[in-house]
Structure formats: structure tokens, C-alpha cells
């Protein structure tokens, strides 16, 4: 992909080198990369009982008599809470890291150009998302997540979250190398943002509350395949700009194939459980990316009508 020297997006939030999150990593209701839907627990805090307050007052005065001032200890400037780890370090400054940042910014800019144009043609305004670069773990409006979650989009804050170490995993573990394979990953998550703007994600989040796990998985597959198709639309516009090189389309199709639910399950456990699929099979993911790529039409990405 010919990406160097092109416009880079400013809609980037770089949190690499600093992360705050619960010890032990985060959660992803979809089990892997993709969207994260914030789910409320429904619990209400009950406050402290009178007996607890009296007990704490007694403990305070006992410690005070021993020369220990709890108020001073609490006012020492520390805001870190037990059970959470906070690390602050330097952001990556190596040439490779700088080039990866430039690549992500450029791909994001290309998605902005594509979807701004499509929305404008429909008389709508495209609200550009923010892409958060992180390392290790990250906090979002959908909760805490670790790098193991993979790239994801959070509709709660309309941000895409990406640990670029995933690209190395994509190449080494999944056998999907190449810059256009990496660009496909970003374009897929931006596809979820488009779904959020067009009402697909809010509707899915509403419907899944009354669905069984199997039904929710089946609907999730349709949501994910549409995001693949939207990524294909972006690929079509990128091709029309003359930015694709020989083999780029094959890189994206291979990436879509390698991260299909059936392929991943066969690789990890030796067998597949179709009812647990929530992103689509390898064939489906490649099919819908290619459909978006060949048509370049929003209407071609209706994954909710008929068979997929």
C-alpha cells in the first residue's frame, strides 16, 4: 500500500507508555476483537452502616494515640486505589514505532476521506472517531481492556482502541502479514463506528438484552460481517486513488480468512463450535470484505437480510 507522504489524521489519542486499569486485564463481551458494548451491573451502593462508622472512629483515635495520623496518610498526594495498577513511562520513540504511528494516522485519514465523502453524498455529516493507541491495557467507556482483547470499538465514547503489538501477532500467530492486512483491521473497526452512527449498534445493543446467547452470537456475526463489508468499501476507494500495490487485496482477504471463527477454533482447540461463532467463518469474512471491495456501495453491505 502506497501510504507514505499522505495526509495523517489528528484524531489520535496516544496513551502508550501510560496505562491505568484493574490488575488482571479487561473483559470483552465478544471474546475477541470487535465492538465492546458497555453493560451495566444494576447494583446500587448501600453506603456505610452506623456501626461501621463508629468502629472506624474508634480505630482512628486508637491509631492517633499510637502516633499514627490516618488523615495525614490519606492526604499524602496518592490517588492510586487498591486493586488497580498505574504505570507511567515513555512513549515509543524508535524509528519503527514512529513509522507505525505514521501508518496508523495515514490509514485513519484515508478512512475519514472515504466516509466523509459517502456521508456527504447522502446529505449527512460524518462524525470522525478518535483512535486511541495504547500498550498493555486501557480504560474506555466500555470498561477496562488488555492487549489480549485485540483492537476494538467502543460505542460509548465513539473511539477505536488499538495496541499496535496486535499487528505483530497478526503476522506471527495468524499468518496474516502486510500493511494492507493491518489497514483492514483499522478499517473494520471504523466500520463499527459507521454502524454506530447509522443506528445499527444501538439497535443491536437493545435487541441483545432479550436474546439468548446463541441468538446474540448469530446477530453479532451479522454485525461483524457488515463491518468487514464496510472495510471493503474503504478498500475500493483506496484502490481508486491508486494506492494499492500488487498483492494488497490478497493480504486483506488472507487476514479476513485467518481470523474467521472456524479457523481460530480449529487452531486453538482442534474443533469448531458453530453456536459460539460471533464474528463469522473465514469464508464469510472474506466474502463480505470482497463484496464491499467490488461494489463500493453502502447498499451492498446488508448482512441482515437473508443468508450470509
CSV table of C-alpha atoms in Angstrom, one decimal:
chain,number,residue,atom,x,y,z
A,1,UNK,CA,0.0,0.0,0.0
A,2,UNK,CA,1.4,3.4,-1.0
A,3,UNK,CA,0.7,5.3,2.2
A,4,UNK,CA,3.9,7.4,2.8
A,5,UNK,CA,3.7,11.1,2.2
A,6,UNK,CA,-0.1,11.3,2.5
A,7,UNK,CA,-2.2,13.2,5.0
A,8,UNK,CA,-2.2,12.0,8.5
A,9,UNK,CA,-5.2,12.3,10.9
A,10,UNK,CA,-5.1,14.4,14.0
A,11,UNK,CA,-7.8,12.3,15.6
A,12,UNK,CA,-5.3,10.2,17.5
A,13,UNK,CA,-5.0,9.9,21.3
A,14,UNK,CA,-1.7,8.3,22.2
A,15,UNK,CA,-1.8,6.6,25.6
A,16,UNK,CA,1.2,4.3,25.1
A,17,UNK,CA,3.6,4.4,28.0
A,18,UNK,CA,0.9,5.2,30.5
A,19,UNK,CA,-2.0,2.9,31.4
A,20,UNK,CA,-4.4,2.6,34.3
A,21,UNK,CA,-6.6,-0.4,34.7
A,22,UNK,CA,-7.6,-3.2,37.1
A,23,UNK,CA,-5.0,-5.7,37.8
A,24,UNK,CA,-5.5,-8.8,35.7
A,25,UNK,CA,-6.7,-7.2,32.5
A,26,UNK,CA,-10.1,-6.4,31.0
A,27,UNK,CA,-13.1,-8.0,29.5
A,28,UNK,CA,-14.7,-8.2,26.1
A,29,UNK,CA,-18.3,-9.4,25.8
A,30,UNK,CA,-17.4,-10.7,22.3
A,31,UNK,CA,-14.4,-12.6,23.4
A,32,UNK,CA,-12.0,-11.2,20.8
A,33,UNK,CA,-11.5,-8.1,18.7
A,34,UNK,CA,-14.5,-6.1,17.6
A,35,UNK,CA,-17.0,-3.9,19.3
A,36,UNK,CA,-17.4,-3.7,23.1
A,37,UNK,CA,-20.9,-2.9,24.4
A,38,UNK,CA,-21.0,-1.3,27.9
A,39,UNK,CA,-23.2,-3.4,30.2
A,40,UNK,CA,-24.5,-2.1,33.5
A,41,UNK,CA,-24.5,-4.4,36.5
A,42,UNK,CA,-27.6,-3.0,38.1
A,43,UNK,CA,-26.1,-2.9,41.5
A,44,UNK,CA,-26.6,0.0,43.9
A,45,UNK,CA,-24.3,1.0,46.6
A,46,UNK,CA,-25.7,0.9,50.2
A,47,UNK,CA,-23.2,3.2,51.9
A,48,UNK,CA,-21.7,2.6,55.4
A,49,UNK,CA,-23.8,1.4,58.4
A,50,UNK,CA,-23.8,3.4,61.7
A,51,UNK,CA,-21.9,0.5,63.4
A,52,UNK,CA,-19.2,0.6,60.7
A,53,UNK,CA,-18.8,4.4,61.1
A,54,UNK,CA,-18.5,4.1,64.9
A,55,UNK,CA,-15.9,1.3,64.5
A,56,UNK,CA,-13.8,3.4,62.1
A,57,UNK,CA,-13.9,6.4,64.5
A,58,UNK,CA,-12.7,4.2,67.4
A,59,UNK,CA,-9.9,2.8,65.2
A,60,UNK,CA,-8.9,6.4,64.2
A,61,UNK,CA,-8.5,7.5,67.8
A,62,UNK,CA,-6.6,4.4,68.8
A,63,UNK,CA,-4.1,4.9,66.0
A,64,UNK,CA,-3.9,8.6,66.8
A,65,UNK,CA,-2.8,7.7,70.4
A,66,UNK,CA,-0.1,5.5,68.9
A,67,UNK,CA,1.2,8.4,66.9
A,68,UNK,CA,-0.3,7.4,63.6
A,69,UNK,CA,-2.3,10.1,61.8
A,70,UNK,CA,-4.5,8.4,59.2
A,71,UNK,CA,-5.7,11.8,57.9
A,72,UNK,CA,-2.2,12.8,57.1
A,73,UNK,CA,-1.5,9.4,55.4
A,74,UNK,CA,-4.6,9.9,53.3
A,75,UNK,CA,-3.5,13.4,52.3
A,76,UNK,CA,-0.1,12.4,51.0
A,77,UNK,CA,-1.0,13.1,47.4
A,78,UNK,CA,-1.5,9.4,46.5
A,79,UNK,CA,-4.6,8.7,44.4
A,80,UNK,CA,-4.0,5.1,43.4
A,81,UNK,CA,-6.6,2.7,44.6
A,82,UNK,CA,-6.0,-0.8,45.8
A,83,UNK,CA,-6.6,-3.4,43.1
A,84,UNK,CA,-5.5,-1.1,40.4
A,85,UNK,CA,-2.1,-0.7,38.9
A,86,UNK,CA,-0.9,2.5,37.4
A,87,UNK,CA,2.2,2.8,35.3
A,88,UNK,CA,3.7,5.8,33.5
A,89,UNK,CA,6.6,5.5,31.1
A,90,UNK,CA,7.9,7.0,27.9
A,91,UNK,CA,6.1,6.6,24.7
A,92,UNK,CA,7.8,4.6,22.0
A,93,UNK,CA,10.4,6.7,20.1
A,94,UNK,CA,12.1,4.1,17.9
A,95,UNK,CA,12.1,4.6,14.2
A,96,UNK,CA,9.9,1.5,13.8
A,97,UNK,CA,7.4,2.9,16.4
A,98,UNK,CA,7.3,6.3,14.7
A,99,UNK,CA,6.7,4.7,11.3
A,100,UNK,CA,3.9,2.6,12.7
A,101,UNK,CA,2.3,5.7,14.3
A,102,UNK,CA,2.5,7.5,10.9
A,103,UNK,CA,1.0,4.5,9.2
A,104,UNK,CA,-2.0,4.4,11.6
A,105,UNK,CA,-2.5,8.1,11.3
A,106,UNK,CA,-2.5,7.8,7.5
A,107,UNK,CA,-4.9,4.9,7.3
A,108,UNK,CA,-7.2,6.7,9.7
A,109,UNK,CA,-7.1,9.8,7.5
A,110,UNK,CA,-7.9,7.7,4.5
A,111,UNK,CA,-11.0,6.3,6.2
A,112,UNK,CA,-12.0,9.8,7.1
A,113,UNK,CA,-11.8,10.9,3.5
A,114,UNK,CA,-13.8,7.9,2.4
A,115,UNK,CA,-16.7,8.1,4.9
A,116,UNK,CA,-16.8,11.9,4.8
A,117,UNK,CA,-17.4,11.6,1.0
A,118,UNK,CA,-20.0,8.8,1.4
A,119,UNK,CA,-22.0,10.6,4.1
A,120,UNK,CA,-21.9,13.9,2.3
A,121,UNK,CA,-23.3,12.2,-0.9
A,122,UNK,CA,-26.2,11.1,1.2
A,123,UNK,CA,-26.7,14.6,2.7
A,124,UNK,CA,-25.3,13.5,6.1
A,125,UNK,CA,-22.4,14.6,8.2
A,126,UNK,CA,-19.7,12.0,9.1
A,127,UNK,CA,-18.6,12.5,12.7
A,128,UNK,CA,-14.9,11.4,12.8
A,129,UNK,CA,-13.9,9.0,15.6
A,130,UNK,CA,-10.8,9.1,17.7
A,131,UNK,CA,-8.3,6.3,17.6
A,132,UNK,CA,-6.6,5.5,20.9
A,133,UNK,CA,-3.1,4.0,20.7
A,134,UNK,CA,-2.3,2.1,23.9
A,135,UNK,CA,0.1,-0.5,25.3
A,136,UNK,CA,-0.7,-3.2,27.8
A,137,UNK,CA,-4.1,-2.2,29.0
A,138,UNK,CA,-6.5,0.7,28.6
A,139,UNK,CA,-9.6,2.3,30.1
A,140,UNK,CA,-12.6,3.1,27.9
A,141,UNK,CA,-16.3,3.9,28.3
A,142,UNK,CA,-16.9,0.2,27.8
A,143,UNK,CA,-14.6,-0.8,30.7
A,144,UNK,CA,-11.0,-1.9,31.0
A,145,UNK,CA,-9.4,-4.0,28.4
A,146,UNK,CA,-6.0,-5.6,27.9
A,147,UNK,CA,-4.0,-6.1,24.8
A,148,UNK,CA,-5.3,-9.7,24.7
A,149,UNK,CA,-8.7,-8.2,23.8
A,150,UNK,CA,-7.4,-7.2,20.4
A,151,UNK,CA,-8.5,-4.0,18.6
A,152,UNK,CA,-12.0,-2.9,19.5
A,153,UNK,CA,-14.5,-0.1,19.0
A,154,UNK,CA,-16.4,1.3,22.0
A,155,UNK,CA,-19.7,3.0,21.0
A,156,UNK,CA,-19.9,4.6,24.5
A,157,UNK,CA,-17.1,7.1,23.7
A,158,UNK,CA,-17.0,6.6,19.9
A,159,UNK,CA,-13.3,5.6,20.0
A,160,UNK,CA,-11.3,2.9,18.4
A,161,UNK,CA,-8.7,1.3,20.6
A,162,UNK,CA,-5.6,-0.3,19.2
A,163,UNK,CA,-2.4,-1.8,20.6
A,164,UNK,CA,-0.2,-1.9,17.6
A,165,UNK,CA,1.5,-5.0,19.0
A,166,UNK,CA,-1.5,-6.8,17.6
A,167,UNK,CA,-0.1,-6.3,14.1
A,168,UNK,CA,2.9,-8.4,15.1
A,169,UNK,CA,0.6,-11.1,16.5
A,170,UNK,CA,-1.5,-10.9,13.2
A,171,UNK,CA,1.7,-11.7,11.3
A,172,UNK,CA,3.4,-14.2,13.6
A,173,UNK,CA,0.5,-16.1,15.1
A,174,UNK,CA,-2.2,-15.8,12.5
A,175,UNK,CA,-0.1,-15.8,9.4
A,176,UNK,CA,-1.5,-12.6,8.0
A,177,UNK,CA,1.3,-10.1,7.3
A,178,UNK,CA,1.4,-7.0,5.2
A,179,UNK,CA,0.5,-3.4,5.6
A,180,UNK,CA,-2.9,-3.7,3.8
A,181,UNK,CA,-3.8,-6.6,6.2
A,182,UNK,CA,-3.1,-4.1,9.0
A,183,UNK,CA,-5.1,-1.4,7.3
A,184,UNK,CA,-8.0,-3.8,7.0
A,185,UNK,CA,-8.0,-4.3,10.8
A,186,UNK,CA,-8.3,-0.5,11.3
A,187,UNK,CA,-10.9,-0.1,8.6
A,188,UNK,CA,-13.0,-2.9,10.2
A,189,UNK,CA,-13.1,-1.1,13.5
A,190,UNK,CA,-14.0,2.2,11.7
A,191,UNK,CA,-16.8,0.1,10.1
A,192,UNK,CA,-18.2,-0.3,13.6
A,193,UNK,CA,-18.2,3.4,14.1
A,194,UNK,CA,-20.2,3.8,10.9
A,195,UNK,CA,-22.6,1.3,12.3
A,196,UNK,CA,-22.9,3.3,15.5
A,197,UNK,CA,-23.6,6.5,13.5
A,198,UNK,CA,-26.3,4.8,11.4
A,199,UNK,CA,-28.0,3.2,14.3
A,200,UNK,CA,-27.0,-0.4,13.8
A,201,UNK,CA,-25.1,-0.8,17.0
A,202,UNK,CA,-27.7,0.9,19.3
A,203,UNK,CA,-30.3,-1.3,17.8
A,204,UNK,CA,-28.2,-4.4,18.3
A,205,UNK,CA,-27.4,-3.5,21.9
A,206,UNK,CA,-31.2,-3.1,22.5
A,207,UNK,CA,-32.1,-6.3,20.9
A,208,UNK,CA,-29.5,-8.5,22.6
A,209,UNK,CA,-31.0,-7.8,26.0
A,210,UNK,CA,-33.8,-10.1,25.2
A,211,UNK,CA,-31.8,-12.7,23.2
A,212,UNK,CA,-30.3,-16.0,24.2
A,213,UNK,CA,-26.6,-16.3,24.0
A,214,UNK,CA,-26.8,-18.3,20.7
A,215,UNK,CA,-29.2,-15.7,19.2
A,216,UNK,CA,-26.9,-12.9,20.3
A,217,UNK,CA,-23.9,-14.6,18.7
A,218,UNK,CA,-25.8,-15.1,15.5
A,219,UNK,CA,-26.7,-11.4,15.3
A,220,UNK,CA,-23.1,-10.5,16.3
A,221,UNK,CA,-21.9,-12.4,13.3
A,222,UNK,CA,-24.1,-10.2,11.0
A,223,UNK,CA,-22.8,-7.1,12.7
A,224,UNK,CA,-19.2,-8.1,12.3
A,225,UNK,CA,-19.6,-9.1,8.6
A,226,UNK,CA,-21.2,-5.8,7.8
A,227,UNK,CA,-18.1,-4.1,9.4
A,228,UNK,CA,-16.0,-6.3,7.1
A,229,UNK,CA,-18.0,-5.2,4.1
A,230,UNK,CA,-17.6,-1.5,5.1
A,231,UNK,CA,-13.8,-2.1,5.3
A,232,UNK,CA,-14.1,-3.5,1.8
A,233,UNK,CA,-15.8,-0.3,0.7
A,234,UNK,CA,-12.9,1.7,2.1
A,235,UNK,CA,-10.5,-0.6,0.2
A,236,UNK,CA,-12.4,0.1,-3.0
A,237,UNK,CA,-11.9,3.9,-2.6
A,238,UNK,CA,-8.3,3.3,-1.7
A,239,UNK,CA,-7.8,1.4,-4.9
A,240,UNK,CA,-9.5,4.1,-6.9
A,241,UNK,CA,-6.9,6.5,-5.6
A,242,UNK,CA,-4.2,4.3,-7.0
A,243,UNK,CA,-2.7,3.5,-3.6
A,244,UNK,CA,-2.9,-0.3,-3.7
A,245,UNK,CA,0.1,-2.4,-4.8
A,246,UNK,CA,0.2,-5.9,-6.2
A,247,UNK,CA,-0.9,-8.4,-3.6
A,248,UNK,CA,-2.6,-5.9,-1.3
A,249,UNK,CA,-6.1,-7.3,-1.9
A,250,UNK,CA,-4.8,-10.8,-1.2
A,251,UNK,CA,-3.3,-9.6,2.1
A,252,UNK,CA,-6.6,-8.3,3.3
A,253,UNK,CA,-8.5,-11.4,2.1
A,254,UNK,CA,-6.0,-13.6,3.8
A,255,UNK,CA,-6.3,-11.6,7.1
A,256,UNK,CA,-10.1,-12.0,6.9
A,257,UNK,CA,-9.7,-15.7,6.4
A,258,UNK,CA,-7.1,-16.2,9.2
A,259,UNK,CA,-9.3,-14.6,11.8
A,260,UNK,CA,-12.5,-16.4,11.0
A,261,UNK,CA,-14.1,-18.1,13.9
A,262,UNK,CA,-13.8,-21.6,12.5
A,263,UNK,CA,-10.1,-21.2,11.6
A,264,UNK,CA,-9.3,-19.7,15.0
A,265,UNK,CA,-11.2,-22.5,16.9
A,266,UNK,CA,-9.6,-25.2,14.8
A,267,UNK,CA,-6.2,-23.7,15.5
A,268,UNK,CA,-6.7,-23.3,19.3
A,269,UNK,CA,-8.8,-26.4,20.2
A,270,UNK,CA,-8.9,-28.7,17.1
A,271,UNK,CA,-12.6,-28.5,16.5
A,272,UNK,CA,-15.3,-25.9,16.0
A,273,UNK,CA,-18.5,-24.9,17.9
A,274,UNK,CA,-20.7,-23.0,15.4
A,275,UNK,CA,-23.1,-21.8,18.1
A,276,UNK,CA,-20.2,-19.9,19.7
A,277,UNK,CA,-19.3,-18.0,16.5
A,278,UNK,CA,-19.6,-14.3,16.9
A,279,UNK,CA,-17.5,-12.8,14.0
A,280,UNK,CA,-18.2,-15.2,11.1
A,281,UNK,CA,-16.4,-18.0,9.4
A,282,UNK,CA,-13.3,-17.5,7.3
A,283,UNK,CA,-15.3,-17.8,4.1
A,284,UNK,CA,-17.9,-15.4,5.3
A,285,UNK,CA,-15.4,-12.7,6.4
A,286,UNK,CA,-13.5,-12.9,3.1
A,287,UNK,CA,-16.8,-12.9,1.1
A,288,UNK,CA,-18.2,-9.8,2.7
A,289,UNK,CA,-14.9,-7.8,2.6
A,290,UNK,CA,-14.7,-8.7,-1.1
A,291,UNK,CA,-18.3,-7.8,-1.7
A,292,UNK,CA,-17.7,-4.3,-0.3
A,293,UNK,CA,-14.5,-4.0,-2.2
A,294,UNK,CA,-16.0,-5.0,-5.6
A,295,UNK,CA,-19.2,-2.9,-5.2
A,296,UNK,CA,-18.0,0.2,-3.3
A,297,UNK,CA,-21.7,0.6,-2.4
A,298,UNK,CA,-23.2,1.0,1.0
A,299,UNK,CA,-26.3,-0.9,0.0
A,300,UNK,CA,-24.3,-3.9,-0.9
A,301,UNK,CA,-23.4,-4.4,2.8
A,302,UNK,CA,-26.9,-5.5,4.0
A,303,UNK,CA,-25.9,-8.5,6.1
A,304,UNK,CA,-29.2,-8.5,8.0
A,305,UNK,CA,-31.4,-9.7,5.1
A,306,UNK,CA,-31.3,-13.4,4.1
A,307,UNK,CA,-28.5,-15.8,4.3
A,308,UNK,CA,-24.9,-14.7,4.9
